[in-house]
Amino acid sequence: FYASATRGFKSGGWNARVNAPREALPFGPETVWSYEVGVKADLFDRRLRTNFALYRMDVSDLQTPSALINPVTGAIAFLTRNFADYRNQGAEAEISWFPLPNLTLYANIGYQDDKYIINPNAPAVDIYGITSVAAQQAACRTQLATGAVPGSPATPACGTGIVTTTGQIAEPVRTPDWSLALGFTWRAELGRGLTLVPSANATYRSSYEVQTSNLTYYTGAAAGTNGTFPANTIAGTFITGSAADPYWLINASLALRG
């Protein structure tokens, strides 16, 4: 059995990807506490190896790069800001089985639950004139309350930063809830110091997002008080955007070692 608690730190910096001097803004440091408990065991005369772990990560002032709309010019500005805190917790299991001296079978599975955590009492605007996430979310919901189409020009506070087109806090990017890996390795002794090693593995990832505001366009017209648009950001057949479907990836190899 084991348990650990560690603290990490990432220094602040300046935005390097700017379109105008006023966008060269600083961002603050990021700190993280990580906790993990687990067990590692070799069982049945070392034919079965198991590793199980539970973990939690609490990040303060997460440094998040995102595209924001300049309210004055309407241009896209790419900024890294300390938009929110972040929490990720989950479980992992790794199992290796050695049923024969030359055969290894393994299975790894992981689950994670993560989210951004915003400060609802943050000032509406910081000292650099950047709107807080809480204030942006409130503005987005006010715009949506007029009946405007989500993601349309009439809802500029929606679908940017970490606020979705529907006024929710976005899901963190590239963090699928479930991951799975299965595989085997066989070693065939050929003599004269040569070994043939066939292996294969399959990996699975559940759905996830790849863009900070989770903006995706789907087929199907959307109508509202500001008109009708040929696509929507809610549901339909995927056109383009942030949503990534679940997938399997299968690999196989054959190696000759000497």
mmCIF file of C-alpha atoms in Angstrom:
data_model
loop_
_atom_site.group_PDB
_atom_site.id
_atom_site.type_symbol
_atom_site.label_atom_id
_atom_site.label_comp_id
_atom_site.label_asym_id
_atom_site.label_seq_id
_atom_site.Cartn_x
_atom_site.Cartn_y
_atom_site.Cartn_z
ATOM 1 C CA PHE A 1 0.000 0.000 0.000
ATOM 2 C CA TYR A 2 1.143 3.546 -0.575
ATOM 3 C CA ALA A 3 -0.063 7.128 -0.252
ATOM 4 C CA SER A 4 1.424 10.375 -1.472
ATOM 5 C CA ALA A 5 0.771 14.112 -1.445
ATOM 6 C CA THR A 6 2.808 16.445 -3.632
ATOM 7 C CA ARG A 7 2.740 20.127 -4.427
ATOM 8 C CA GLY A 8 3.717 21.579 -7.795
ATOM 9 C CA PHE A 9 4.207 25.080 -9.124
ATOM 10 C CA LYS A 10 4.277 26.669 -12.573
ATOM 11 C CA SER A 11 5.507 30.242 -12.855
ATOM 12 C CA GLY A 12 3.493 32.975 -14.543
ATOM 13 C CA GLY A 13 4.440 34.648 -17.791
ATOM 14 C CA TRP A 14 3.304 36.834 -20.661
ATOM 15 C CA ASN A 15 1.110 36.124 -23.648
ATOM 16 C CA ALA A 16 3.388 35.507 -26.618
ATOM 17 C CA ARG A 17 0.688 35.070 -29.290
ATOM 18 C CA VAL A 18 -0.660 38.603 -29.702
ATOM 19 C CA ASN A 19 -2.232 40.606 -32.515
ATOM 20 C CA ALA A 20 -1.751 43.979 -30.817
ATOM 21 C CA PRO A 21 0.505 45.309 -28.043
ATOM 22 C CA ARG A 22 -2.435 45.603 -25.625
ATOM 23 C CA GLU A 23 -2.864 41.811 -25.775
ATOM 24 C CA ALA A 24 0.642 41.162 -24.374
ATOM 25 C CA LEU A 25 -0.822 40.649 -20.920
ATOM 26 C CA PRO A 26 0.723 38.784 -17.990
ATOM 27 C CA PHE A 27 -0.785 35.715 -16.381
ATOM 28 C CA GLY A 28 -0.167 34.522 -12.851
ATOM 29 C CA PRO A 29 1.464 31.398 -11.425
ATOM 30 C CA GLU A 30 -0.344 28.087 -11.157
ATOM 31 C CA THR A 31 -0.109 25.754 -8.164
ATOM 32 C CA VAL A 32 -1.255 22.163 -7.777
ATOM 33 C CA TRP A 33 -1.728 19.667 -4.973
ATOM 34 C CA SER A 34 -1.829 16.012 -6.039
ATOM 35 C CA TYR A 35 -2.972 13.159 -3.812
ATOM 36 C CA GLU A 36 -2.792 9.433 -4.539
ATOM 37 C CA VAL A 37 -3.452 6.228 -2.629
ATOM 38 C CA GLY A 38 -3.109 2.744 -4.029
ATOM 39 C CA VAL A 39 -1.926 -0.799 -3.792
ATOM 40 C CA LYS A 40 0.564 -2.836 -5.823
ATOM 41 C CA ALA A 41 0.614 -6.596 -5.494
ATOM 42 C CA ASP A 42 2.090 -9.719 -7.098
ATOM 43 C CA LEU A 43 -0.219 -12.708 -6.603
ATOM 44 C CA PHE A 44 -0.384 -16.444 -7.383
ATOM 45 C CA ASP A 45 3.348 -17.037 -7.430
ATOM 46 C CA ARG A 46 3.886 -13.750 -9.355
ATOM 47 C CA ARG A 47 1.663 -14.835 -12.230
ATOM 48 C CA LEU A 48 -0.731 -11.932 -11.607
ATOM 49 C CA ARG A 49 0.416 -8.361 -11.055
ATOM 50 C CA THR A 50 -2.133 -5.736 -9.982
ATOM 51 C CA ASN A 51 -1.852 -1.991 -9.461
ATOM 52 C CA PHE A 52 -4.824 0.050 -8.247
ATOM 53 C CA ALA A 53 -4.847 3.764 -7.511
ATOM 54 C CA LEU A 54 -7.232 6.551 -6.536
ATOM 55 C CA TYR A 55 -6.092 10.097 -7.172
ATOM 56 C CA ARG A 56 -7.156 13.718 -6.919
ATOM 57 C CA MET A 57 -5.540 16.851 -8.309
ATOM 58 C CA ASP A 58 -6.496 20.366 -7.162
ATOM 59 C CA VAL A 59 -5.127 23.194 -9.292
ATOM 60 C CA SER A 60 -5.324 26.827 -8.238
ATOM 61 C CA ASP A 61 -5.281 29.542 -10.939
ATOM 62 C CA LEU A 62 -5.037 27.150 -13.886
ATOM 63 C CA GLN A 63 -3.231 28.708 -16.838
ATOM 64 C CA THR A 64 -5.631 28.232 -19.764
ATOM 65 C CA PRO A 65 -5.011 29.409 -23.351
ATOM 66 C CA SER A 66 -8.204 30.413 -25.113
ATOM 67 C CA ALA A 67 -9.629 32.465 -27.974
ATOM 68 C CA LEU A 68 -11.630 35.506 -26.888
ATOM 69 C CA ILE A 69 -13.568 38.057 -28.933
ATOM 70 C CA ASN A 70 -12.317 41.636 -28.611
ATOM 71 C CA PRO A 71 -15.482 43.607 -27.697
ATOM 72 C CA VAL A 72 -14.161 46.733 -29.419
ATOM 73 C CA THR A 73 -12.841 45.383 -32.733
ATOM 74 C CA GLY A 74 -14.632 42.030 -32.946
ATOM 75 C CA ALA A 75 -11.284 40.353 -33.706
ATOM 76 C CA ILE A 76 -10.202 37.103 -32.090
ATOM 77 C CA ALA A 77 -7.554 37.462 -29.407
ATOM 78 C CA PHE A 78 -5.607 34.413 -28.190
ATOM 79 C CA LEU A 79 -4.866 34.845 -24.500
ATOM 80 C CA THR A 80 -3.528 32.686 -21.704
ATOM 81 C CA ARG A 81 -5.238 33.617 -18.454
ATOM 82 C CA ASN A 82 -5.841 32.195 -14.990
ATOM 83 C CA PHE A 83 -9.512 31.711 -15.849
ATOM 84 C CA ALA A 84 -10.430 29.263 -13.086
ATOM 85 C CA ASP A 85 -9.320 26.619 -10.648
ATOM 86 C CA TYR A 86 -9.386 22.991 -11.773
ATOM 87 C CA ARG A 87 -10.115 19.620 -10.171
ATOM 88 C CA ASN A 88 -9.423 16.169 -11.563
ATOM 89 C CA GLN A 89 -10.119 12.969 -9.651
ATOM 90 C CA GLY A 90 -10.404 9.371 -10.677
ATOM 91 C CA ALA A 91 -9.213 5.793 -10.478
ATOM 92 C CA GLU A 92 -6.795 3.607 -12.417
ATOM 93 C CA ALA A 93 -6.256 -0.152 -12.540
ATOM 94 C CA GLU A 94 -3.429 -2.053 -14.238
ATOM 95 C CA ILE A 95 -3.505 -5.850 -14.428
ATOM 96 C CA SER A 96 -0.831 -8.073 -15.966
ATOM 97 C CA TRP A 97 -1.233 -11.857 -16.200
ATOM 98 C CA PHE A 98 1.531 -14.316 -17.054
ATOM 99 C CA PRO A 99 -0.302 -17.611 -17.756
ATOM 100 C CA LEU A 100 2.739 -19.059 -19.569
ATOM 101 C CA PRO A 101 6.439 -18.239 -19.246
ATOM 102 C CA ASN A 102 6.513 -16.593 -22.695
ATOM 103 C CA LEU A 103 3.061 -14.965 -22.690
ATOM 104 C CA THR A 104 1.988 -11.667 -21.127
ATOM 105 C CA LEU A 105 -1.614 -10.457 -21.130
ATOM 106 C CA TYR A 106 -2.521 -7.039 -19.763
ATOM 107 C CA ALA A 107 -5.479 -4.716 -19.243
ATOM 108 C CA ASN A 108 -5.433 -1.114 -18.054
ATOM 109 C CA ILE A 109 -8.549 0.922 -17.295
ATOM 110 C CA GLY A 110 -8.923 4.487 -16.094
ATOM 111 C CA TYR A 111 -11.772 6.796 -15.121
ATOM 112 C CA GLN A 112 -11.517 10.527 -14.469
ATOM 113 C CA ASP A 113 -13.951 13.244 -13.472
ATOM 114 C CA ASP A 114 -12.659 16.773 -13.979
ATOM 115 C CA LYS A 115 -14.061 20.274 -14.120
ATOM 116 C CA TYR A 116 -13.241 23.952 -13.947
ATOM 117 C CA ILE A 117 -14.128 25.731 -10.707
ATOM 118 C CA ILE A 118 -14.844 29.449 -11.031
ATOM 119 C CA ASN A 119 -15.013 32.117 -8.361
ATOM 120 C CA PRO A 120 -18.577 33.533 -8.422
ATOM 121 C CA ASN A 121 -17.441 36.522 -6.347
ATOM 122 C CA ALA A 122 -14.546 37.563 -8.578
ATOM 123 C CA PRO A 123 -14.526 41.217 -9.721
ATOM 124 C CA ALA A 124 -16.370 41.625 -13.023
ATOM 125 C CA VAL A 125 -13.240 43.064 -14.665
ATOM 126 C CA ASP A 126 -9.608 42.635 -13.616
ATOM 127 C CA ILE A 127 -6.942 45.343 -13.599
ATOM 128 C CA TYR A 128 -6.174 44.654 -17.268
ATOM 129 C CA GLY A 129 -9.772 45.039 -18.405
ATOM 130 C CA ILE A 130 -10.408 41.297 -18.879
ATOM 131 C CA THR A 131 -13.898 40.137 -17.879
ATOM 132 C CA SER A 132 -14.044 37.416 -15.236
ATOM 133 C CA VAL A 133 -15.560 34.061 -16.168
ATOM 134 C CA ALA A 134 -18.450 34.574 -13.731
ATOM 135 C CA ALA A 135 -19.310 37.950 -15.277
ATOM 136 C CA GLN A 136 -18.960 36.553 -18.808
ATOM 137 C CA GLN A 137 -21.264 33.655 -17.958
ATOM 138 C CA ALA A 138 -23.864 36.049 -16.530
ATOM 139 C CA ALA A 139 -23.644 38.215 -19.661
ATOM 140 C CA CYS A 140 -24.028 35.147 -21.883
ATOM 141 C CA ARG A 141 -27.154 34.038 -20.065
ATOM 142 C CA THR A 142 -28.602 37.541 -20.315
ATOM 143 C CA GLN A 143 -28.034 37.517 -24.077
ATOM 144 C CA LEU A 144 -29.614 34.073 -24.410
ATOM 145 C CA ALA A 145 -32.649 35.236 -22.400
ATOM 146 C CA THR A 146 -33.541 37.578 -25.297
ATOM 147 C CA GLY A 147 -34.227 34.522 -27.448
ATOM 148 C CA ALA A 148 -31.111 34.968 -29.593
ATOM 149 C CA VAL A 149 -29.608 31.888 -31.235
ATOM 150 C CA PRO A 150 -26.742 30.394 -29.173
ATOM 151 C CA GLY A 151 -23.419 30.956 -30.863
ATOM 152 C CA SER A 152 -24.749 33.700 -33.124
ATOM 153 C CA PRO A 153 -23.383 37.284 -33.355
ATOM 154 C CA ALA A 154 -26.077 38.390 -30.888
ATOM 155 C CA THR A 155 -24.486 36.287 -28.122
ATOM 156 C CA PRO A 156 -20.830 37.446 -28.125
ATOM 157 C CA ALA A 157 -20.303 36.465 -24.479
ATOM 158 C CA CYS A 158 -21.133 32.836 -25.293
ATOM 159 C CA GLY A 159 -18.851 30.296 -26.937
ATOM 160 C CA THR A 160 -15.579 32.015 -25.949
ATOM 161 C CA GLY A 161 -13.127 31.492 -23.126
ATOM 162 C CA ILE A 162 -14.463 28.610 -21.020
ATOM 163 C CA VAL A 163 -18.140 29.561 -21.390
ATOM 164 C CA THR A 164 -20.164 27.425 -23.825
ATOM 165 C CA THR A 165 -22.735 28.701 -26.314
ATOM 166 C CA THR A 166 -25.492 27.664 -23.881
ATOM 167 C CA GLY A 167 -24.038 29.596 -20.949
ATOM 168 C CA GLN A 168 -22.498 26.638 -19.114
ATOM 169 C CA ILE A 169 -18.933 26.267 -17.918
ATOM 170 C CA ALA A 170 -17.122 24.207 -20.544
ATOM 171 C CA GLU A 171 -15.643 20.763 -20.040
ATOM 172 C CA PRO A 172 -11.830 20.739 -19.820
ATOM 173 C CA VAL A 173 -10.164 19.693 -23.062
ATOM 174 C CA ARG A 174 -8.704 16.309 -24.014
ATOM 175 C CA THR A 175 -9.780 14.532 -20.829
ATOM 176 C CA PRO A 176 -12.024 11.582 -21.778
ATOM 177 C CA ASP A 177 -13.932 10.083 -18.857
ATOM 178 C CA TRP A 178 -12.904 6.523 -19.736
ATOM 179 C CA SER A 179 -9.733 4.993 -21.156
ATOM 180 C CA LEU A 180 -8.952 1.344 -21.737
ATOM 181 C CA ALA A 181 -5.988 -0.623 -23.037
ATOM 182 C CA LEU A 182 -5.822 -4.373 -23.724
ATOM 183 C CA GLY A 183 -3.005 -6.373 -25.214
ATOM 184 C CA PHE A 184 -0.629 -9.318 -25.262
ATOM 185 C CA THR A 185 3.015 -10.105 -25.973
ATOM 186 C CA TRP A 186 4.368 -13.555 -26.913
ATOM 187 C CA ARG A 187 8.031 -14.520 -27.033
ATOM 188 C CA ALA A 188 8.910 -17.465 -29.275
ATOM 189 C CA GLU A 189 12.470 -18.725 -28.899
ATOM 190 C CA LEU A 190 13.839 -19.685 -32.334
ATOM 191 C CA GLY A 191 17.284 -20.797 -31.261
ATOM 192 C CA ARG A 192 20.716 -19.362 -32.053
ATOM 193 C CA GLY A 193 19.896 -16.367 -29.879
ATOM 194 C CA LEU A 194 16.861 -15.303 -31.929
ATOM 195 C CA THR A 195 13.431 -14.532 -30.478
ATOM 196 C CA LEU A 196 10.240 -13.802 -32.433
ATOM 197 C CA VAL A 197 7.972 -11.391 -30.556
ATOM 198 C CA PRO A 198 4.415 -10.902 -31.885
ATOM 199 C CA SER A 199 2.255 -8.428 -29.961
ATOM 200 C CA ALA A 200 -1.060 -6.636 -30.321
ATOM 201 C CA ASN A 201 -2.988 -4.052 -28.350
ATOM 202 C CA ALA A 202 -6.243 -2.148 -28.480
ATOM 203 C CA THR A 203 -6.917 1.227 -26.839
ATOM 204 C CA TYR A 204 -10.225 2.989 -26.262
ATOM 205 C CA ARG A 205 -11.055 6.593 -25.416
ATOM 206 C CA SER A 206 -14.534 7.889 -24.625
ATOM 207 C CA SER A 207 -15.801 11.184 -26.058
ATOM 208 C CA TYR A 208 -14.044 14.419 -25.152
ATOM 209 C CA GLU A 209 -13.649 18.070 -26.168
ATOM 210 C CA VAL A 210 -10.674 19.654 -27.944
ATOM 211 C CA GLN A 211 -11.517 23.376 -27.784
ATOM 212 C CA THR A 212 -11.756 25.426 -24.599
ATOM 213 C CA SER A 213 -15.309 26.730 -25.100
ATOM 214 C CA ASN A 214 -16.538 23.352 -26.484
ATOM 215 C CA LEU A 215 -17.868 25.093 -29.620
ATOM 216 C CA THR A 216 -19.203 22.621 -32.214
ATOM 217 C CA TYR A 217 -21.482 23.203 -35.209
ATOM 218 C CA TYR A 218 -24.131 20.652 -36.196
ATOM 219 C CA THR A 219 -26.530 20.290 -39.107
ATOM 220 C CA GLY A 220 -29.997 21.728 -38.653
ATOM 221 C CA ALA A 221 -31.178 25.310 -38.838
ATOM 222 C CA ALA A 222 -31.491 27.416 -35.683
ATOM 223 C CA ALA A 223 -34.027 30.222 -35.372
ATOM 224 C CA GLY A 224 -34.362 32.946 -32.776
ATOM 225 C CA THR A 225 -35.170 36.585 -32.248
ATOM 226 C CA ASN A 226 -32.108 37.551 -34.261
ATOM 227 C CA GLY A 227 -32.956 35.475 -37.324
ATOM 228 C CA THR A 228 -32.417 31.988 -38.743
ATOM 229 C CA PHE A 229 -29.031 30.347 -39.187
ATOM 230 C CA PRO A 230 -28.213 27.278 -41.337
ATOM 231 C CA ALA A 231 -26.409 25.389 -38.540
ATOM 232 C CA ASN A 232 -26.668 25.142 -34.765
ATOM 233 C CA THR A 233 -24.401 24.495 -31.767
ATOM 234 C CA ILE A 234 -26.692 22.137 -29.839
ATOM 235 C CA ALA A 235 -27.408 18.874 -31.688
ATOM 236 C CA GLY A 236 -27.470 17.204 -35.083
ATOM 237 C CA THR A 237 -24.870 15.685 -37.368
ATOM 238 C CA PHE A 238 -21.357 16.903 -36.645
ATOM 239 C CA ILE A 239 -20.015 19.500 -39.095
ATOM 240 C CA THR A 240 -16.910 20.899 -37.386
ATOM 241 C CA GLY A 241 -15.719 21.953 -33.979
ATOM 242 C CA SER A 242 -14.696 20.731 -30.559
ATOM 243 C CA ALA A 243 -16.554 17.445 -30.029
ATOM 244 C CA ALA A 244 -14.444 14.302 -30.474
ATOM 245 C CA ASP A 245 -16.235 10.954 -30.736
ATOM 246 C CA PRO A 246 -15.193 7.826 -28.828
ATOM 247 C CA TYR A 247 -12.725 5.655 -30.706
ATOM 248 C CA TRP A 248 -10.811 2.379 -30.699
ATOM 249 C CA LEU A 249 -7.241 2.109 -31.932
ATOM 250 C CA ILE A 250 -5.763 -1.324 -32.703
ATOM 251 C CA ASN A 251 -2.072 -2.004 -33.287
ATOM 252 C CA ALA A 252 -0.092 -5.157 -34.005
ATOM 253 C CA SER A 253 3.608 -5.754 -34.439
ATOM 254 C CA LEU A 254 6.068 -8.546 -35.144
ATOM 255 C CA ALA A 255 9.682 -8.178 -34.022
ATOM 256 C CA LEU A 256 12.728 -10.374 -34.412
ATOM 257 C CA ARG A 257 15.270 -9.948 -31.641
ATOM 258 C CA GLY A 258 18.723 -11.364 -31.477
#
